[in-house]
XYZ file of C-alpha atoms in Angstrom:
331
model
C 22.308 3.115 14.880
C 23.582 1.063 11.987
C 26.725 -1.040 12.005
C 29.190 -2.017 9.348
C 31.588 -4.933 9.127
C 34.619 -5.186 6.823
C 32.641 -7.542 4.606
C 29.631 -5.267 4.325
C 31.672 -2.095 3.940
C 33.245 -3.433 0.738
C 29.839 -3.683 -0.905
C 28.273 -0.693 0.778
C 25.798 -2.560 2.969
C 24.612 -1.423 6.370
C 23.327 -3.926 8.950
C 20.534 -2.911 11.350
C 21.576 -3.065 14.988
C 19.003 -5.737 15.913
C 20.543 -8.103 13.341
C 24.044 -7.145 14.378
C 23.260 -7.970 18.003
C 21.528 -11.305 17.349
C 23.501 -12.773 14.445
C 26.930 -11.223 14.742
C 27.297 -11.558 18.495
C 30.874 -10.833 19.496
C 32.776 -13.839 20.857
C 34.323 -13.934 24.283
C 37.997 -14.856 24.479
C 38.714 -18.576 24.808
C 40.543 -19.693 27.990
C 44.320 -19.998 27.705
C 44.200 -23.784 28.134
C 41.683 -24.293 25.304
C 42.656 -27.110 22.904
C 42.362 -26.386 19.159
C 40.751 -29.086 17.028
C 43.337 -30.704 14.801
C 43.396 -34.064 13.056
C 46.276 -36.221 11.909
C 48.401 -35.000 9.009
C 49.307 -37.935 6.789
C 51.789 -35.804 4.875
C 53.802 -34.905 7.966
C 55.330 -38.346 8.507
C 56.335 -41.039 6.056
C 55.185 -43.812 8.358
C 52.033 -43.374 10.405
C 51.481 -45.956 13.152
C 48.246 -46.974 14.816
C 49.475 -45.245 17.960
C 49.968 -42.025 15.981
C 46.376 -42.156 14.781
C 44.938 -42.911 18.195
C 47.019 -40.149 19.773
C 45.689 -37.703 17.169
C 42.174 -38.596 18.319
C 42.759 -36.460 21.414
C 42.274 -33.315 19.331
C 40.078 -34.745 16.573
C 36.845 -34.210 18.461
C 33.559 -36.140 18.518
C 33.847 -39.811 19.563
C 37.511 -39.915 18.543
C 38.335 -37.701 21.515
C 36.243 -39.879 23.831
C 38.107 -42.947 22.596
C 41.428 -41.272 23.343
C 40.175 -40.377 26.824
C 39.122 -44.006 27.384
C 42.673 -45.100 26.588
C 44.056 -42.471 28.956
C 41.778 -43.572 31.818
C 42.550 -47.286 31.418
C 46.269 -46.554 31.406
C 45.779 -44.717 34.709
C 43.990 -47.795 36.063
C 46.953 -49.960 35.128
C 49.530 -47.576 36.600
C 47.545 -47.230 39.829
C 47.169 -51.005 40.133
C 43.427 -50.855 40.811
C 40.991 -53.740 40.554
C 39.672 -53.804 37.011
C 36.145 -55.172 36.467
C 35.378 -56.134 32.869
C 31.744 -56.321 31.815
C 30.355 -57.386 28.436
C 27.268 -58.819 26.774
C 26.895 -62.200 25.095
C 27.209 -60.915 21.518
C 30.723 -59.756 22.337
C 31.741 -63.362 23.059
C 29.897 -64.590 19.967
C 32.046 -62.142 17.994
C 35.816 -62.163 17.660
C 36.212 -60.037 20.780
C 36.206 -63.341 22.668
C 39.875 -63.803 21.778
C 40.697 -60.435 23.353
C 38.820 -61.323 26.547
C 40.802 -64.568 26.601
C 44.065 -62.619 26.261
C 43.135 -60.390 29.200
C 42.229 -63.356 31.407
C 45.254 -65.435 30.388
C 47.642 -62.623 31.256
C 45.915 -61.705 34.519
C 45.197 -58.181 33.303
C 41.710 -58.032 34.808
C 40.452 -58.696 38.330
C 36.890 -59.785 37.691
C 34.375 -60.416 34.883
C 30.646 -59.688 34.927
C 28.608 -60.915 31.978
C 25.342 -62.420 30.789
C 24.416 -66.100 30.366
C 25.254 -66.002 26.670
C 28.601 -64.454 27.553
C 29.355 -67.677 29.448
C 27.954 -70.431 27.272
C 29.115 -69.009 23.931
C 32.711 -69.292 25.111
C 32.340 -73.006 25.914
C 30.337 -73.662 22.760
C 33.122 -72.148 20.657
C 35.515 -74.686 22.170
C 33.265 -77.421 20.766
C 32.276 -75.966 17.383
C 32.729 -72.849 15.268
C 30.569 -69.756 14.887
C 30.491 -68.500 11.300
C 30.417 -65.186 9.470
C 27.076 -64.545 7.771
C 25.272 -61.387 6.697
C 22.876 -58.953 8.346
C 20.464 -59.402 5.426
C 20.032 -63.184 5.629
C 16.365 -64.185 5.833
C 15.227 -65.398 9.254
C 12.677 -67.901 7.943
C 15.216 -69.523 5.630
C 17.795 -69.722 8.417
C 15.263 -71.289 10.784
C 14.503 -74.049 8.283
C 18.246 -74.717 7.995
C 18.797 -74.841 11.752
C 20.956 -71.730 11.781
C 20.704 -68.967 14.392
C 21.705 -65.412 13.422
C 23.205 -62.864 15.795
C 23.742 -59.805 13.624
C 25.982 -61.122 10.866
C 27.149 -64.127 12.903
C 25.744 -67.631 12.405
C 25.526 -70.345 15.065
C 24.314 -73.803 13.925
C 21.805 -75.594 16.177
C 24.225 -78.528 16.253
C 26.567 -76.395 18.365
C 24.029 -76.423 21.185
C 23.577 -80.197 20.840
C 27.327 -80.592 21.304
C 27.149 -78.263 24.288
C 24.403 -80.403 25.831
C 26.443 -83.580 25.328
C 29.405 -81.914 27.030
C 27.641 -80.306 29.988
C 25.273 -83.144 30.976
C 27.939 -85.404 32.552
C 29.260 -82.372 34.465
C 25.764 -81.608 35.775
C 25.488 -85.265 36.833
C 28.668 -84.913 38.876
C 27.532 -81.634 40.423
C 24.129 -83.041 41.427
C 25.865 -86.053 42.964
C 28.199 -83.739 44.889
C 25.218 -81.796 46.220
C 23.512 -84.968 47.405
C 26.625 -86.589 48.873
C 28.524 -83.586 50.283
C 25.844 -80.917 50.583
C 27.648 -78.581 48.188
C 25.481 -75.721 46.985
C 26.819 -74.077 43.845
C 26.557 -70.394 42.977
C 26.671 -69.108 39.372
C 30.341 -68.132 39.816
C 31.309 -71.543 41.209
C 29.484 -73.258 38.326
C 31.406 -71.116 35.824
C 34.648 -71.918 37.646
C 33.844 -75.628 37.456
C 32.987 -75.441 33.761
C 36.218 -73.524 33.099
C 38.136 -76.343 34.743
C 36.241 -79.040 32.859
C 36.598 -77.454 29.421
C 40.406 -77.658 29.790
C 40.898 -75.632 26.616
C 43.321 -72.701 26.339
C 41.029 -71.014 23.818
C 38.454 -70.541 26.566
C 38.104 -67.276 28.481
C 36.830 -69.129 31.524
C 39.525 -71.765 31.462
C 42.011 -68.949 32.119
C 39.710 -67.415 34.721
C 39.761 -70.799 36.486
C 43.549 -71.063 36.178
C 44.179 -67.515 37.407
C 41.453 -67.394 40.069
C 39.594 -64.571 38.329
C 35.990 -64.567 39.590
C 33.250 -64.474 36.956
C 29.809 -63.264 37.978
C 26.650 -63.943 36.002
C 23.524 -63.331 38.112
C 21.194 -64.521 35.320
C 23.161 -67.669 34.495
C 20.001 -69.627 33.667
C 18.795 -66.996 31.154
C 20.175 -68.831 28.149
C 21.257 -72.228 26.871
C 22.731 -73.187 30.257
C 19.290 -72.661 31.769
C 17.777 -74.923 29.104
C 20.384 -77.586 29.848
C 19.687 -77.441 33.593
C 15.949 -77.635 32.882
C 16.177 -80.694 30.607
C 18.752 -82.357 32.840
C 16.352 -82.034 35.768
C 13.878 -84.454 34.189
C 16.276 -87.374 34.540
C 18.321 -86.163 37.497
C 16.318 -83.637 39.553
C 17.383 -81.668 42.608
C 20.097 -79.321 41.332
C 20.196 -76.095 43.366
C 21.849 -72.822 42.326
C 22.285 -70.166 45.028
C 22.687 -66.665 43.582
C 22.879 -65.073 47.033
C 26.418 -66.456 47.486
C 27.588 -64.322 44.582
C 26.029 -61.128 45.920
C 28.273 -61.527 48.954
C 31.333 -62.425 46.854
C 31.125 -59.463 44.488
C 30.277 -56.976 47.244
C 33.129 -58.265 49.385
C 35.506 -57.889 46.454
C 34.645 -54.187 46.223
C 34.248 -53.348 49.915
C 37.772 -54.517 50.666
C 39.326 -53.172 47.465
C 41.443 -50.019 47.366
C 39.367 -48.748 44.467
C 35.776 -49.891 44.382
C 32.249 -48.779 43.500
C 28.933 -48.095 45.234
C 29.909 -49.882 48.447
C 32.735 -47.354 48.813
C 30.981 -44.315 47.404
C 31.795 -45.057 43.797
C 34.512 -46.196 41.414
C 37.556 -44.040 40.767
C 37.565 -44.830 37.054
C 34.966 -45.983 34.536
C 34.999 -46.560 30.778
C 31.811 -47.342 28.864
C 31.686 -48.538 25.264
C 28.114 -48.704 24.020
C 25.737 -47.753 21.229
C 22.843 -47.394 23.707
C 21.237 -43.988 24.297
C 19.866 -42.671 27.583
C 16.545 -41.244 26.399
C 14.593 -44.310 27.574
C 16.211 -44.472 31.019
C 17.800 -47.890 30.485
C 20.933 -48.634 32.481
C 22.930 -49.707 29.429
C 22.329 -46.321 27.815
C 23.101 -44.303 30.920
C 25.915 -41.780 30.956
C 28.704 -41.758 33.553
C 27.085 -38.653 35.030
C 23.935 -40.656 35.788
C 26.080 -43.294 37.505
C 27.552 -40.554 39.721
C 24.044 -39.742 40.941
C 23.712 -43.353 42.156
C 27.107 -43.378 43.835
C 28.496 -45.863 41.315
C 31.243 -43.443 40.272
C 32.908 -41.029 42.688
C 32.161 -37.321 42.467
C 35.765 -36.702 41.407
C 36.133 -39.967 39.483
C 37.357 -40.069 35.900
C 34.881 -41.558 33.442
C 33.989 -41.490 29.767
C 31.459 -43.112 27.481
C 32.469 -44.001 23.924
C 29.422 -44.210 21.683
C 30.485 -46.973 19.329
C 30.163 -50.628 18.434
C 32.631 -52.357 20.760
C 33.797 -54.668 17.970
C 35.281 -51.586 16.310
C 36.947 -49.807 19.196
C 37.692 -52.363 21.925
C 40.657 -53.893 20.022
C 42.067 -50.376 19.570
C 41.669 -49.612 23.264
C 43.332 -52.850 24.350
C 46.239 -52.388 21.928
C 47.049 -48.991 23.455
C 46.595 -50.042 27.079
C 46.816 -53.644 28.249
C 49.086 -54.825 25.421
C 51.612 -52.031 25.956
C 51.414 -52.400 29.727
C 52.181 -56.120 29.511
C 55.047 -55.556 27.058
C 56.642 -52.981 29.389
C 56.075 -55.233 32.396
C 57.861 -58.135 30.720
């Protein structure tokens, strides 16, 4: 049997049934609650705000919709008053996102920070000297000869680390003396707390963490410049001990006794990822929220989303529609 469609009837064509069945498969009806895709109409309003654009992302599709969902989830976190754990990598602190992290810590909008060694030291280094805007195409050999380190299109002079060493060495002296005289054993989080106190600079993320008693966890604290400083310092003043086991207890206790937690209480209620990493190689940074559910890191009925994007692009947008508005309404 041959079939005709309005389009083919007008030109006298007949379509064989096998083609009709495979190519022109009839659609099922969409559910009543289906959301049509629709972007922002710049002709509809004379003045379009950032909030208007971000709200339109809900029905824009692709990563725009995921970004809108991230904003929605974080706003639920704030309304519910849950503990909010902020995690980021060192390049985020090297970039201008550091100022946003500082804002969140200063205003007590987060409960805890988890980061890498570079995410700690770059904050203190920026209190001592500037990081500069460069270019992704700058030649590595030329930069090396000039004593300049490149992180993407960011440039950090070697002199910055010399200034960091001059600043941290007297503090390490005091901490070693305290260990020998009082038996104090420092954990990574207590070292960061001490450095936040010593930097005494309101531009520092960890100064505000110290002031507001926000714990900062960095299991691999020695995997960076701080590790180099501890190593070199040990030649003239040996014996410094860092106990990472203390922090395992601290961070697990903070979740076990929290109303909303993670794996120690069968998963987090909410999770927002912002990452460019993919999951094809099985790395944790590229994992999807669904993978985290399989490990019990997110609850079976938890709300989670992953935004595939460079955080330097979208994190300021997320914060402007969540924490900033929350604080303004609170005050």
